[in-house]
Coordinates of C-alpha atoms in Angstrom, one line a residue:
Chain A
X1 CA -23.4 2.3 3.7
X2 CA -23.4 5.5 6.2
X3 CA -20.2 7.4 6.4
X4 CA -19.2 9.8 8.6
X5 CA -17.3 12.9 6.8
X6 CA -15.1 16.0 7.6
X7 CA -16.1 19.0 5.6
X8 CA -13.9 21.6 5.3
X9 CA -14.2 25.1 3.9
X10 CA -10.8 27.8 3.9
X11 CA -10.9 30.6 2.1
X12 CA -11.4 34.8 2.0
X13 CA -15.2 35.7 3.8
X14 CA -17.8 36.9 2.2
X15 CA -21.7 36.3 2.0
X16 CA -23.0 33.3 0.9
X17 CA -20.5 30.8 1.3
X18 CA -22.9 28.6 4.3
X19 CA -25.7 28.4 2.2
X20 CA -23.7 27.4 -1.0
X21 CA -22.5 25.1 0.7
X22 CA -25.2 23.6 2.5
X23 CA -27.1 23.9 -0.4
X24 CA -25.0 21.2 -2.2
X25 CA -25.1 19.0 0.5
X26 CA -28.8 19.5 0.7
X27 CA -29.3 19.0 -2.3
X28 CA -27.2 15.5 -2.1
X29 CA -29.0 14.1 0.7
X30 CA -25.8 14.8 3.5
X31 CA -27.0 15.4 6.6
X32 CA -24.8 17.8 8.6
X33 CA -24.5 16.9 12.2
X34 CA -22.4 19.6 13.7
X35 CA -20.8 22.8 12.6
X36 CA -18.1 25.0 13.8
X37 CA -17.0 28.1 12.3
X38 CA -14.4 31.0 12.8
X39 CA -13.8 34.0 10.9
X40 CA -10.2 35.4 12.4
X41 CA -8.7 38.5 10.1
X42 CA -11.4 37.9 7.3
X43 CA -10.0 34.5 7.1
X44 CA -13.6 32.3 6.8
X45 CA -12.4 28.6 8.4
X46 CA -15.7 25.8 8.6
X47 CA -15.5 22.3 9.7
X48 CA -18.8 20.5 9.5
X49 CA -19.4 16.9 10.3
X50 CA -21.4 15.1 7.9
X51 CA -23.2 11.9 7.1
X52 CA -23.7 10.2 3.6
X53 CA -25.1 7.1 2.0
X54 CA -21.8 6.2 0.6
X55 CA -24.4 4.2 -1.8
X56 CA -26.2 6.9 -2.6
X57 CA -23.2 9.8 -3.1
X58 CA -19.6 8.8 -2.9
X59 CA -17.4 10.7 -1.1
X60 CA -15.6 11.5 -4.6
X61 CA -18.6 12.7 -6.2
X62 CA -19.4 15.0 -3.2
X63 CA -15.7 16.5 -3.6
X64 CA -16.4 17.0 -7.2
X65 CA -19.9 18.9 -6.7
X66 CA -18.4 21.0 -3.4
X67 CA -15.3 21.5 -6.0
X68 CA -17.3 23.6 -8.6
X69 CA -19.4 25.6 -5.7
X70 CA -16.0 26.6 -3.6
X71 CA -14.3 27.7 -7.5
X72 CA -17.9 30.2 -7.5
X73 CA -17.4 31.3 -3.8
X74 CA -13.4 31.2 -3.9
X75 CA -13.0 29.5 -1.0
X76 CA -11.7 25.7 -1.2
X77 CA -13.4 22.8 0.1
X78 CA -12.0 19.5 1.2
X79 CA -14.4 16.1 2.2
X80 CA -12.2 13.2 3.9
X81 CA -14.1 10.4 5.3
X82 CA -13.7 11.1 9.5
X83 CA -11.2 7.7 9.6
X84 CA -8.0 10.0 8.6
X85 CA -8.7 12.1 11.4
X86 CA -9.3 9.2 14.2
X87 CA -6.5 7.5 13.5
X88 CA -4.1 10.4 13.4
X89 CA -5.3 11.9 16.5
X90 CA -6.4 8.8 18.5
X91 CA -5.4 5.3 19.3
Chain B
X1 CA -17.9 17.6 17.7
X2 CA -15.9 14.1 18.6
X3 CA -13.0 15.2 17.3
X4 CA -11.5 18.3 18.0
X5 CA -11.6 21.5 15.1
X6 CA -7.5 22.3 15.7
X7 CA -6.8 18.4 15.1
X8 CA -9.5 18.9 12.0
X9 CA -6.9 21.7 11.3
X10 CA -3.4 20.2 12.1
X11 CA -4.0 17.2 9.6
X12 CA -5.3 19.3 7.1
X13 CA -2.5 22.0 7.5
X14 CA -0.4 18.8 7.3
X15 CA -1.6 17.6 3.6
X16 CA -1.8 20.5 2.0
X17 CA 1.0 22.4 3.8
X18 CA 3.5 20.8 4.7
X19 CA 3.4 18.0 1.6
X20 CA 2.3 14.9 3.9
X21 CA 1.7 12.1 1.9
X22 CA 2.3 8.4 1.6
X23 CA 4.9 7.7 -1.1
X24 CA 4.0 4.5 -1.9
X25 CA 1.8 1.7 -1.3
X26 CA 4.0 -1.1 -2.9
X27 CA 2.5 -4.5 -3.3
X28 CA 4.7 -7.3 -2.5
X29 CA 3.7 -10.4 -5.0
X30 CA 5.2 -13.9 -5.0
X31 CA 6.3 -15.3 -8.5
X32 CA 7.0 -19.0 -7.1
X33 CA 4.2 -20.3 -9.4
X34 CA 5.4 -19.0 -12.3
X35 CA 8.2 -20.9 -12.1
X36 CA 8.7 -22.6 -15.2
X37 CA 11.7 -24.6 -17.8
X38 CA 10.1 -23.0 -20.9
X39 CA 11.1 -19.3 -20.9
X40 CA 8.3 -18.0 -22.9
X41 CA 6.1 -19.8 -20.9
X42 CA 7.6 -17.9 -17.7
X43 CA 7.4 -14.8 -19.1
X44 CA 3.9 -15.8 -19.8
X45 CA 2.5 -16.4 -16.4
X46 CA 4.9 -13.7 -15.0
X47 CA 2.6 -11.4 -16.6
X48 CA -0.4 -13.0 -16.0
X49 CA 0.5 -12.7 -12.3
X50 CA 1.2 -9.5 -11.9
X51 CA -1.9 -8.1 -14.4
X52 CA -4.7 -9.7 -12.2
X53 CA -3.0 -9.6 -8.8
X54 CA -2.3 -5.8 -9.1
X55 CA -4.1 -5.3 -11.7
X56 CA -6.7 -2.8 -9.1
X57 CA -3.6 -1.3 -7.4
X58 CA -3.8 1.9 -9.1
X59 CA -7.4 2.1 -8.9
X60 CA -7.9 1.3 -5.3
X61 CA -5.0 3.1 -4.5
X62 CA -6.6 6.1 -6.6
X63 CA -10.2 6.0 -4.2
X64 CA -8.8 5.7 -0.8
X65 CA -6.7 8.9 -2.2
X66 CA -9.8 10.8 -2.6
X67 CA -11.8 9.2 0.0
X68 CA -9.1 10.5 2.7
X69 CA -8.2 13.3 0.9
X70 CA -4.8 12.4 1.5
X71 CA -2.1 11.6 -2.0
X72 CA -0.4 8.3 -2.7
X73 CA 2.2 9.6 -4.6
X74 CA 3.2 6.4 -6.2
X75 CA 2.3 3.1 -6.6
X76 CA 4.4 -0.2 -7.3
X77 CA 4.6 -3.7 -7.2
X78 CA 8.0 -5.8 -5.8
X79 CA 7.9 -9.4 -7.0
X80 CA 10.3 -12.6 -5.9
X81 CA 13.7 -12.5 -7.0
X82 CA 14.0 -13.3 -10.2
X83 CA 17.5 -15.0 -10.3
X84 CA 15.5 -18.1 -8.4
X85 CA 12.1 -17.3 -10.3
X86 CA 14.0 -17.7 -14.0
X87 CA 16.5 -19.9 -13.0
X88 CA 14.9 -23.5 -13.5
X89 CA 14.2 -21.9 -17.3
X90 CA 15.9 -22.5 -20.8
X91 CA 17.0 -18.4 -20.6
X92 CA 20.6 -18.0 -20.7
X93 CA 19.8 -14.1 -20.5
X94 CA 17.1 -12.3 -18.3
X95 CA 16.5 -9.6 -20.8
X96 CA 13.1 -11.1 -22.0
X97 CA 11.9 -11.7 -18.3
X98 CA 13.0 -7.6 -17.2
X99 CA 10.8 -6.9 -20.4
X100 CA 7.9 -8.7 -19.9
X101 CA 7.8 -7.2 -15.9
X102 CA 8.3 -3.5 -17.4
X103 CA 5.5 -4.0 -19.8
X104 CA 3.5 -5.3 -17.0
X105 CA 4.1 -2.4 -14.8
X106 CA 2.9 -0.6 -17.8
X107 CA 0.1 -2.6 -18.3
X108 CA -1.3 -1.7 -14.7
X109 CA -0.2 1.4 -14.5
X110 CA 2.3 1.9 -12.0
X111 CA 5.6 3.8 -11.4
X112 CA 8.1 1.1 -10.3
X113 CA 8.4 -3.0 -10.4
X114 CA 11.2 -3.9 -8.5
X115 CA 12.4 -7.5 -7.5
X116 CA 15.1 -7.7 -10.8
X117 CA 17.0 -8.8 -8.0
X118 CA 19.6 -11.3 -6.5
X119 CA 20.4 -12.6 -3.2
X120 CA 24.9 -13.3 -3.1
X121 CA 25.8 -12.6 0.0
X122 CA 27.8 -16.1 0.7
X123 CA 27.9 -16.7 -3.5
X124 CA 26.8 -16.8 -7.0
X125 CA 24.3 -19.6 -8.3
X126 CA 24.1 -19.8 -12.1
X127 CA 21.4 -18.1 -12.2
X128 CA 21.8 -14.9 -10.2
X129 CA 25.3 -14.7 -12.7
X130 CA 23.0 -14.7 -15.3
X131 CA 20.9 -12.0 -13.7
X132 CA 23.7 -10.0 -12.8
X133 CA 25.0 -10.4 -16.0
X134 CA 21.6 -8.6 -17.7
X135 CA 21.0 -6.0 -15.2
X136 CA 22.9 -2.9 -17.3
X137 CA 21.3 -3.8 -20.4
X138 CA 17.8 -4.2 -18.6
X139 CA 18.2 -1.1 -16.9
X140 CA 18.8 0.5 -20.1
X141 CA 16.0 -0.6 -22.1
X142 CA 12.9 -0.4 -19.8
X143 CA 11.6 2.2 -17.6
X144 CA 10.0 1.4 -14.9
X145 CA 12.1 -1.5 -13.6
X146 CA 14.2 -1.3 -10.7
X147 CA 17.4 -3.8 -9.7
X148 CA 18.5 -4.9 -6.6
X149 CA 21.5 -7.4 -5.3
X150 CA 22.3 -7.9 -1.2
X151 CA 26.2 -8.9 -1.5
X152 CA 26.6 -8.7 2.2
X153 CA 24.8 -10.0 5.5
X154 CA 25.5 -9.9 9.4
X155 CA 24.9 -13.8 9.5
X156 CA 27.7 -14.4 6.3
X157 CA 29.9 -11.5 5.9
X158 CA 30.7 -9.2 2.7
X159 CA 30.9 -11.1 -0.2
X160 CA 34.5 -9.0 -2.1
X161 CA 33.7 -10.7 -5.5
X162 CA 30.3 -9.9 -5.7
X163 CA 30.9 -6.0 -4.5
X164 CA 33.3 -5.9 -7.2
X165 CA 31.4 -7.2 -10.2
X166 CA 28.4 -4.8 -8.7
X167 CA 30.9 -1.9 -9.2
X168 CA 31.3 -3.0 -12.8
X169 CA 27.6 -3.5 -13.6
X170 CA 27.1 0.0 -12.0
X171 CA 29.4 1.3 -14.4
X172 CA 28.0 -0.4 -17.2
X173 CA 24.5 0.6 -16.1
X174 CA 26.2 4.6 -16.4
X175 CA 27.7 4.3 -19.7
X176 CA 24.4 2.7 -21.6
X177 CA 22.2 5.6 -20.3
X178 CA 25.4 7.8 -20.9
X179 CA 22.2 10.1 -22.7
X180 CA 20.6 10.6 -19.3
X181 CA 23.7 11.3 -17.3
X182 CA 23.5 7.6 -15.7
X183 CA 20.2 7.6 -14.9
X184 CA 20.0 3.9 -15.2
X185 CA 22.7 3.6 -11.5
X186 CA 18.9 5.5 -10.0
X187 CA 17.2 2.2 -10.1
X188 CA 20.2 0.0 -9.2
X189 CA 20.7 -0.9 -5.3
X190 CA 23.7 -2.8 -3.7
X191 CA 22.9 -4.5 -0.4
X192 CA 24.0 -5.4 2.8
X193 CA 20.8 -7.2 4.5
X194 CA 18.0 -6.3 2.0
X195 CA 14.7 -6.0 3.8
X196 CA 12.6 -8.9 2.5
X197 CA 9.0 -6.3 3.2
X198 CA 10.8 -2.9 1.8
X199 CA 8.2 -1.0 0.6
X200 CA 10.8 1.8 -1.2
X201 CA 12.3 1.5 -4.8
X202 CA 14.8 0.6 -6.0
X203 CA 15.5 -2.1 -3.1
X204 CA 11.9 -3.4 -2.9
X205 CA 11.7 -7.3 -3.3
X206 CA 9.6 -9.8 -2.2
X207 CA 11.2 -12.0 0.1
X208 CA 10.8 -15.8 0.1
X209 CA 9.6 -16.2 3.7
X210 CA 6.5 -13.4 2.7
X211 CA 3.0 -14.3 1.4
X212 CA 1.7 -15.0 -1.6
X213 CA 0.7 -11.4 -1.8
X214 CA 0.9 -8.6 0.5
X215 CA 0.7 -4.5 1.0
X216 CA 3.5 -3.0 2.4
X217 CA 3.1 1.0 3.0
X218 CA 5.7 3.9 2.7
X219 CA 5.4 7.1 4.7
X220 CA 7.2 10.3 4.0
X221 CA 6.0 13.5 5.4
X222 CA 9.9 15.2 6.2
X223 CA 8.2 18.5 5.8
X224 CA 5.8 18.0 8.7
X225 CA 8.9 17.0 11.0
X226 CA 10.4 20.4 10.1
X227 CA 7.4 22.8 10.1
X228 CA 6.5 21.3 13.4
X229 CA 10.0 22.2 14.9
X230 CA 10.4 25.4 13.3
X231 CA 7.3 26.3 16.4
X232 CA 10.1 25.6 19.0
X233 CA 13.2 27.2 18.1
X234 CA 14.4 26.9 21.6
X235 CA 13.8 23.9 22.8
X236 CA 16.4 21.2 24.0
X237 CA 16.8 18.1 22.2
X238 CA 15.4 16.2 24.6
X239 CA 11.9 18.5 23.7
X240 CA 12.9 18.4 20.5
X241 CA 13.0 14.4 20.6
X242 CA 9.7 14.2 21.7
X243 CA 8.3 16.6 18.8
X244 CA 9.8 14.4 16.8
X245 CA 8.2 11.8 18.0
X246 CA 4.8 12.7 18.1
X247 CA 4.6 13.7 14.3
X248 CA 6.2 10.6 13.6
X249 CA 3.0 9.0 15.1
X250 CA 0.6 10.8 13.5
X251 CA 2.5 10.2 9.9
X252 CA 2.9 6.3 10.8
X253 CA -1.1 6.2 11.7
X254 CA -1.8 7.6 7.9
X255 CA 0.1 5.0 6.5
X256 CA -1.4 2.0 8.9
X257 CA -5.3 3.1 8.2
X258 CA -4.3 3.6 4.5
X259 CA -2.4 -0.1 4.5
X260 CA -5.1 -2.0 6.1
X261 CA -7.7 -0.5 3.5
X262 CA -5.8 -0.9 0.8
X263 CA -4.9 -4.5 1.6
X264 CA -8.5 -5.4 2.5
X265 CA -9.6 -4.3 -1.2
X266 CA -6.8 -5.9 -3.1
X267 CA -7.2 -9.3 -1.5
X268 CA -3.8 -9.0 0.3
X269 CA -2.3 -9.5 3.1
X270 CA -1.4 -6.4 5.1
X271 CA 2.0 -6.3 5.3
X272 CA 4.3 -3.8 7.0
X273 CA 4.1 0.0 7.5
X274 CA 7.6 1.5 6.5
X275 CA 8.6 4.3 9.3
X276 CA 10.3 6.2 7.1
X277 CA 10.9 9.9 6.4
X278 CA 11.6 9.9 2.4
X279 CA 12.3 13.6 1.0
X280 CA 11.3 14.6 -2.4
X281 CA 13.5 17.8 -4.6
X282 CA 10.2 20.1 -3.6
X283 CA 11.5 22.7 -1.6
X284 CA 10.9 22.0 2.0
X285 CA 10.2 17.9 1.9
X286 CA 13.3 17.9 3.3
X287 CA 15.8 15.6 5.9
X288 CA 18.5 17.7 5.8
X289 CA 16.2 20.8 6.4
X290 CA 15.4 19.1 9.8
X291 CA 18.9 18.7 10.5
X292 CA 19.4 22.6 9.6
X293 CA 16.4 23.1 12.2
X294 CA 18.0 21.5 14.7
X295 CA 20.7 23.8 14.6
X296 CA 23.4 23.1 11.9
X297 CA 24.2 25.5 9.6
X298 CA 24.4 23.2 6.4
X299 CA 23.6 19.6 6.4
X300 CA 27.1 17.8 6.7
X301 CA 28.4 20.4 9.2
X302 CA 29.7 19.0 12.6
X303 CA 26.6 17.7 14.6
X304 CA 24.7 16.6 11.5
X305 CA 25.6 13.0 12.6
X306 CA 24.2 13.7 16.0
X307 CA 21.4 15.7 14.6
X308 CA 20.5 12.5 12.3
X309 CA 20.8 9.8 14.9
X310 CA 18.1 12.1 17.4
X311 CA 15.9 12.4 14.2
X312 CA 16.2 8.6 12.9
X313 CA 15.6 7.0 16.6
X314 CA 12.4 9.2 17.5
X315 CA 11.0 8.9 13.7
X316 CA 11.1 5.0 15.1
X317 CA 10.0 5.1 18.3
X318 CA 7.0 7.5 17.4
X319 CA 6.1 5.0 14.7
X320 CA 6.5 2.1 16.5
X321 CA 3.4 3.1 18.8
X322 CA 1.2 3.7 16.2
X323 CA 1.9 0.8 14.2
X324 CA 2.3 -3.0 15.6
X325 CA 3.4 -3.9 11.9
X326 CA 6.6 -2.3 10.9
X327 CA 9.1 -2.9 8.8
X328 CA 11.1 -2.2 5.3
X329 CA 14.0 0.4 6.3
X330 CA 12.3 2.3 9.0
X331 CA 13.9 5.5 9.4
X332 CA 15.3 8.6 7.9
X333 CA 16.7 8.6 4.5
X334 CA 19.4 10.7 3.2
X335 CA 19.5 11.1 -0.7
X336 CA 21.1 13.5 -2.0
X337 CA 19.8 14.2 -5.5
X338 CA 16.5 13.6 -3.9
X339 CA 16.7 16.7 -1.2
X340 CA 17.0 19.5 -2.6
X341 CA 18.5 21.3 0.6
X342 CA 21.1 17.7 0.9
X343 CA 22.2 18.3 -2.9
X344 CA 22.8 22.4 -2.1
X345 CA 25.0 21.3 1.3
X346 CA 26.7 19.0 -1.0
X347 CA 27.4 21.8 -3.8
X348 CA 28.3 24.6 -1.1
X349 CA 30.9 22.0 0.1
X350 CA 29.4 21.5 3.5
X351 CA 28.7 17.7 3.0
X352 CA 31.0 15.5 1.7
X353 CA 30.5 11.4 0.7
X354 CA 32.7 10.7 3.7
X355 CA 30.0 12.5 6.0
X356 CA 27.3 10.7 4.1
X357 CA 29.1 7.7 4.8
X358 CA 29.3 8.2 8.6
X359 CA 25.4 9.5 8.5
X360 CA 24.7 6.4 7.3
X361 CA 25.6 4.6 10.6
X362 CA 23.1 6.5 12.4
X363 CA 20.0 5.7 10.5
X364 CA 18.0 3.5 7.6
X365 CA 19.4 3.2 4.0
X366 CA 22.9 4.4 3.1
X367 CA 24.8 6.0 0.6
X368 CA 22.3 6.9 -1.5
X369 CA 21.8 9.1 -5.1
X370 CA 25.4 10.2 -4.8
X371 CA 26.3 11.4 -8.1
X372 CA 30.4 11.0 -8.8
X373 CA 32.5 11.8 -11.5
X374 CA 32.2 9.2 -14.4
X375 CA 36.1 8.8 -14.8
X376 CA 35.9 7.4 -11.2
X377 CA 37.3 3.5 -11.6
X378 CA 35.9 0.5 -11.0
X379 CA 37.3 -0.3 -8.1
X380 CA 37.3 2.9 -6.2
X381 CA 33.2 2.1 -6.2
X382 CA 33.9 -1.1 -5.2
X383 CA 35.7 0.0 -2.1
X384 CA 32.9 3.0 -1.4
X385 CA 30.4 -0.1 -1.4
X386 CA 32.6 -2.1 0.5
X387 CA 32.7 0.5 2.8
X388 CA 29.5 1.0 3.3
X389 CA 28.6 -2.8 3.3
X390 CA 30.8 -3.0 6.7
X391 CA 29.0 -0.6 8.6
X392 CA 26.2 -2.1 7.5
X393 CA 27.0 -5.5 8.5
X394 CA 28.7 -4.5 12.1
X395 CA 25.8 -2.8 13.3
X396 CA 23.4 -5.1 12.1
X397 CA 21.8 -2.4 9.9
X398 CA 19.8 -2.8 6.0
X399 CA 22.4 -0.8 3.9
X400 CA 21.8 -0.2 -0.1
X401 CA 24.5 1.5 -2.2
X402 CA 23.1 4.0 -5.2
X403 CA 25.9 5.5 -6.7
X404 CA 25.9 7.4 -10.1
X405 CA 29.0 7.2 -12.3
X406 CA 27.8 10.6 -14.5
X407 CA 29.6 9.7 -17.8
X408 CA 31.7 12.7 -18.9
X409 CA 31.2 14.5 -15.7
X410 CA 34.1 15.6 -13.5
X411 CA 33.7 17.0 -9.7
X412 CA 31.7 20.1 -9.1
X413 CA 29.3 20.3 -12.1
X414 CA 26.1 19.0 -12.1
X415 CA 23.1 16.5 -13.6
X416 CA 19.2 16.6 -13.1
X417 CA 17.0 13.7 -13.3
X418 CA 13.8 15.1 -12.9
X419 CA 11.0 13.7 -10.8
X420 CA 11.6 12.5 -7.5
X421 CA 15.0 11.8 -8.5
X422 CA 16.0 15.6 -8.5
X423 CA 18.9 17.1 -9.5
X424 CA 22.5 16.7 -8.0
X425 CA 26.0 18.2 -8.1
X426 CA 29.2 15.7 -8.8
X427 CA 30.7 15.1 -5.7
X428 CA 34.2 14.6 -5.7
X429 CA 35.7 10.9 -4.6
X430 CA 38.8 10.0 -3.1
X431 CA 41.9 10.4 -5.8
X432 CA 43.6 7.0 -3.7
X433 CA 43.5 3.6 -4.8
X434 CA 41.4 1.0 -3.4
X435 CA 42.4 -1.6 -6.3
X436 CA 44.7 -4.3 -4.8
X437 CA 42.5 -4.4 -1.4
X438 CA 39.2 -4.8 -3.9
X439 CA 40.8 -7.0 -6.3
X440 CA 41.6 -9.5 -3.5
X441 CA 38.6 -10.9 -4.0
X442 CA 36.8 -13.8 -1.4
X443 CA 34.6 -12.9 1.4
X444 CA 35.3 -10.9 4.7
X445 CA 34.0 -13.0 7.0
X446 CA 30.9 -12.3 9.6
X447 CA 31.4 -10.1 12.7
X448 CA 31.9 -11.6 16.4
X449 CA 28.4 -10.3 17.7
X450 CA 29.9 -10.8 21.1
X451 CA 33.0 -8.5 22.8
X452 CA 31.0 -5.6 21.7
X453 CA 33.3 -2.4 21.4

């Protein structure tokens, strides 16, 4: 089953934390469909949109993998599957 | 990007902010089939029931946690009132059946089974005596069992005997967990017209006109209220109302997308979204904090009543638009050992159980973790319940009653629960008698719900 996901990524900038990020989800097989990204007062702040074979790579598991990349980059990364943000924001 | 970075941000900010959550997703499980005259064999398919109905609830309740990043604080089941369930049986005493549902709850790994309950509004069958009768001694010996009885409705009036032997049972209830300053009164509700679809402990039960199973959802998410109006200092309340309102929404939508789920994996029917803003003793998850936003100086000062009737009536309309199935209490709720900033307004002196009693009138539950002296007598509770049974019953409200006799406490020091259930000072209670009005006994009869004044 195909999911749509949030990705989020707060935390300090510093080099490297796109590709390490990326690079997980690569590596997983989720496919991001749009980025956007701000840096305000070296604050690093990325939301990416994502789809996953929920078959393939639960949403859990891709926490758990993103978990031990953000604890390497000390930023921290949050996946919700994109329903909590629809139905908060829209009717 | 379909939906928008800052609302990416807002409900993020929310969660891991401003302590959004849902507090409970509370399964609501029939036990008419386990009806039975042998009382082992009741007990038997009591827990048979409640181990393969709920026996996912933790579990699913567990993935849809991660999957929308979002916590489910606790998890619980409410079952049918067991005064009818264990009536037709040969038990003369309901400690086995409280037992056997505690050691279910266990089993399945949840925080609270509620539905140790009875239904006397208009009187006493022999077998919600006998329940009554068991409820301090099975609120001593289990832990994760919660008690209810509704001793008053609009439709049949305030039954006096019944308020009175509650007072007594509360007592009782104090001085056999006299170890844990009463904790055992925490999970003990008196009623005026008990929600049959309450999702919150310790009044959830599952009514009789409810089916066979069913997910009822509680929100919380104070915090959110007040971050979001700390922004707008000065706006008026009509502004404010509307601020109000639209968090409300977005909290109530949380807790319809994670009900539907959550009943759709369970096998249950999804049942009612609870609108209501339950604090917690973390520091900021707080409903008297929003009052104190608004404007008032300690919760309990002049205008908190105001304050809380503004808060509890846009918490219900914002919620009502973003849910089509609500229910249980449905508004704000004032605990006081369970808000930290309501237990400090009650220890500076600014709130009183007089003020809490007329907050009450003005929004969902009622007079609720109020920790007294444990000296106070019997029937002075009675006449607090009574009290708050009345308002209750005139304004057509759900009322519950928690009061906590602390044994060998006296006015002005204090207990602490732990938990959810805080920590609270003794609040001092009327030194006048209420006995010979109490020990009248009978019923006071429904209200006129015409001549409105």
């Amino acid at each position: 089953m195909r999911s749509r996901a949030i990705v989020t990524v707060l935390g300090k900038d510093r080099v490297g934390i796109v590709a390490g990020v990326s690079r997980v989800l690569a590596e997983n097989n989720v496919n991001i469909e749009d980025i956007s990204q701000t840096i305000m007062q070296d604050f690093f702040t990325m939301i990416m949109l994502v789809t996953l074979d929920e078959d393939t790579i639960s949403i859990p598991t891709l926490q758990d993998k993103l978990d031990s990349v953000a604890e390497e980059l000390g930023v921290k990364v949050t996946v919700q599957h994109e329903d909590i943000f629809r139905y908060m924001h829209r009717l | 990007m379909l939906i928008n970075p800052e609302e990416i941000k807002e409900t993020i900010g929310m969660i891991q902010e401003q302590r959004l959550d849902i507090r409970t997703v509370t399964m609501g499980l029939s036990l008419r089939d386990c009806i039975d005259t042998d009382g082992d064999r009741l007990q038997h398919k009591i827990y048979r029931k409640i181990t393969e109905a709920a026996g996912n609830l933790v579990g699913v309740a567990e993935s849809l946690q991660k999957k929308y990043g979002i916590p489910i604080v606790n998890k619980r089941v409410a079952v049918s009132a067991i005064s009818v369930i264990a009536e037709t049986s040969d038990l003369e005493d309901y400690m086995p059946v409280a037992e056997v549902l505690d050691r279910a709850a266990r089993e399945i790994g949840i925080d609270f089974i509620g539905g140790f309950s009875a239904l006397v509004h208009k009187g006493e069958t022999l077998g919600d005596t006998r329940l009554i009768d068991s409820i301090p001694r099975a609120l001593s010996r289990t832990e994760r069992l919660c008690s209810s009885v509704n001793v008053a409705s609009s439709k049949s009036g305030i039954n006096m005997n019944a308020v009175l032997k509650m007072a007594e049972a509360i007592k009782e209830t104090a001085e056999l967990t006299r170890d844990r300053d009463g904790i055992g009164c925490g999970k003990l509700v008196v009623f005026a017209n008990i929600p049959e679809d309450n999702p919150f402990m310790a009044g959830a039960y599952h009514g009789f006109g409810e089916p066979d199973r069913v997910i009822n959802v509680g929100i919380s998410g104070p915090g959110v209220v007040r971050a979001t109006l700390e922004k707008y200092p000065d706006a008026d309340l009509m502004k404010v109302s509307e601020i109000i309102k639209q968090t409300a929404f977005k909290i109530t939508r949380m807790g319809e997308l994670i009900g539907r789920e959550s009943a759709a994996l369970l096998n249950a029917t999804p049942g009612v979204v609870d609108l209501s803003l339950a604090p917690t003793p973390t520091p900021g998850d707080s409903v008297a904090q929003i009052i104190e936003v608004m404007g008032i100086e300690r919760c309990g000062a002049p205008g908190s009543t105001a304050a809380l009737a503004l808060l509890n009536d846009a918490v219900k309309k914002g919620g009502a638009m973003a849910t089509s199935s609500t229910g249980g209490l449905s508004g704000a709720f004032i605990p006081v050992s369970e808000d930290s900033a309501m237990a400090e307004a009650a220890a500076v002196g600014a709130l009183s159980i007089e003020k809490l009693e007329a907050m009450t009138a003005v929004c969902s539950v009622g007079l609720d973790m109020i920790v007294i002296p444990g000296d106070t007598p019997v029937e002075t509770i009675a006449g607090i319940i009574a009290d708050q049974m009345a308002i209750a019953v005139i304004n057509h409200k759900a009322a519950g009653v928690r009061l906590i006799p602390a044994p060998g406490k006296d006015a002005g020091e204090s207990v602490i629960f732990g938990d959810l259930l805080g920590s609270a000072p003794v609040m001092p209670v009327s030194r006048f008698s209420s006995k010979d009005f109490v020990r009248r006994g009978g019923r006071i009869p429904a209200p006129l719900t015409s001549l409105n004044n």
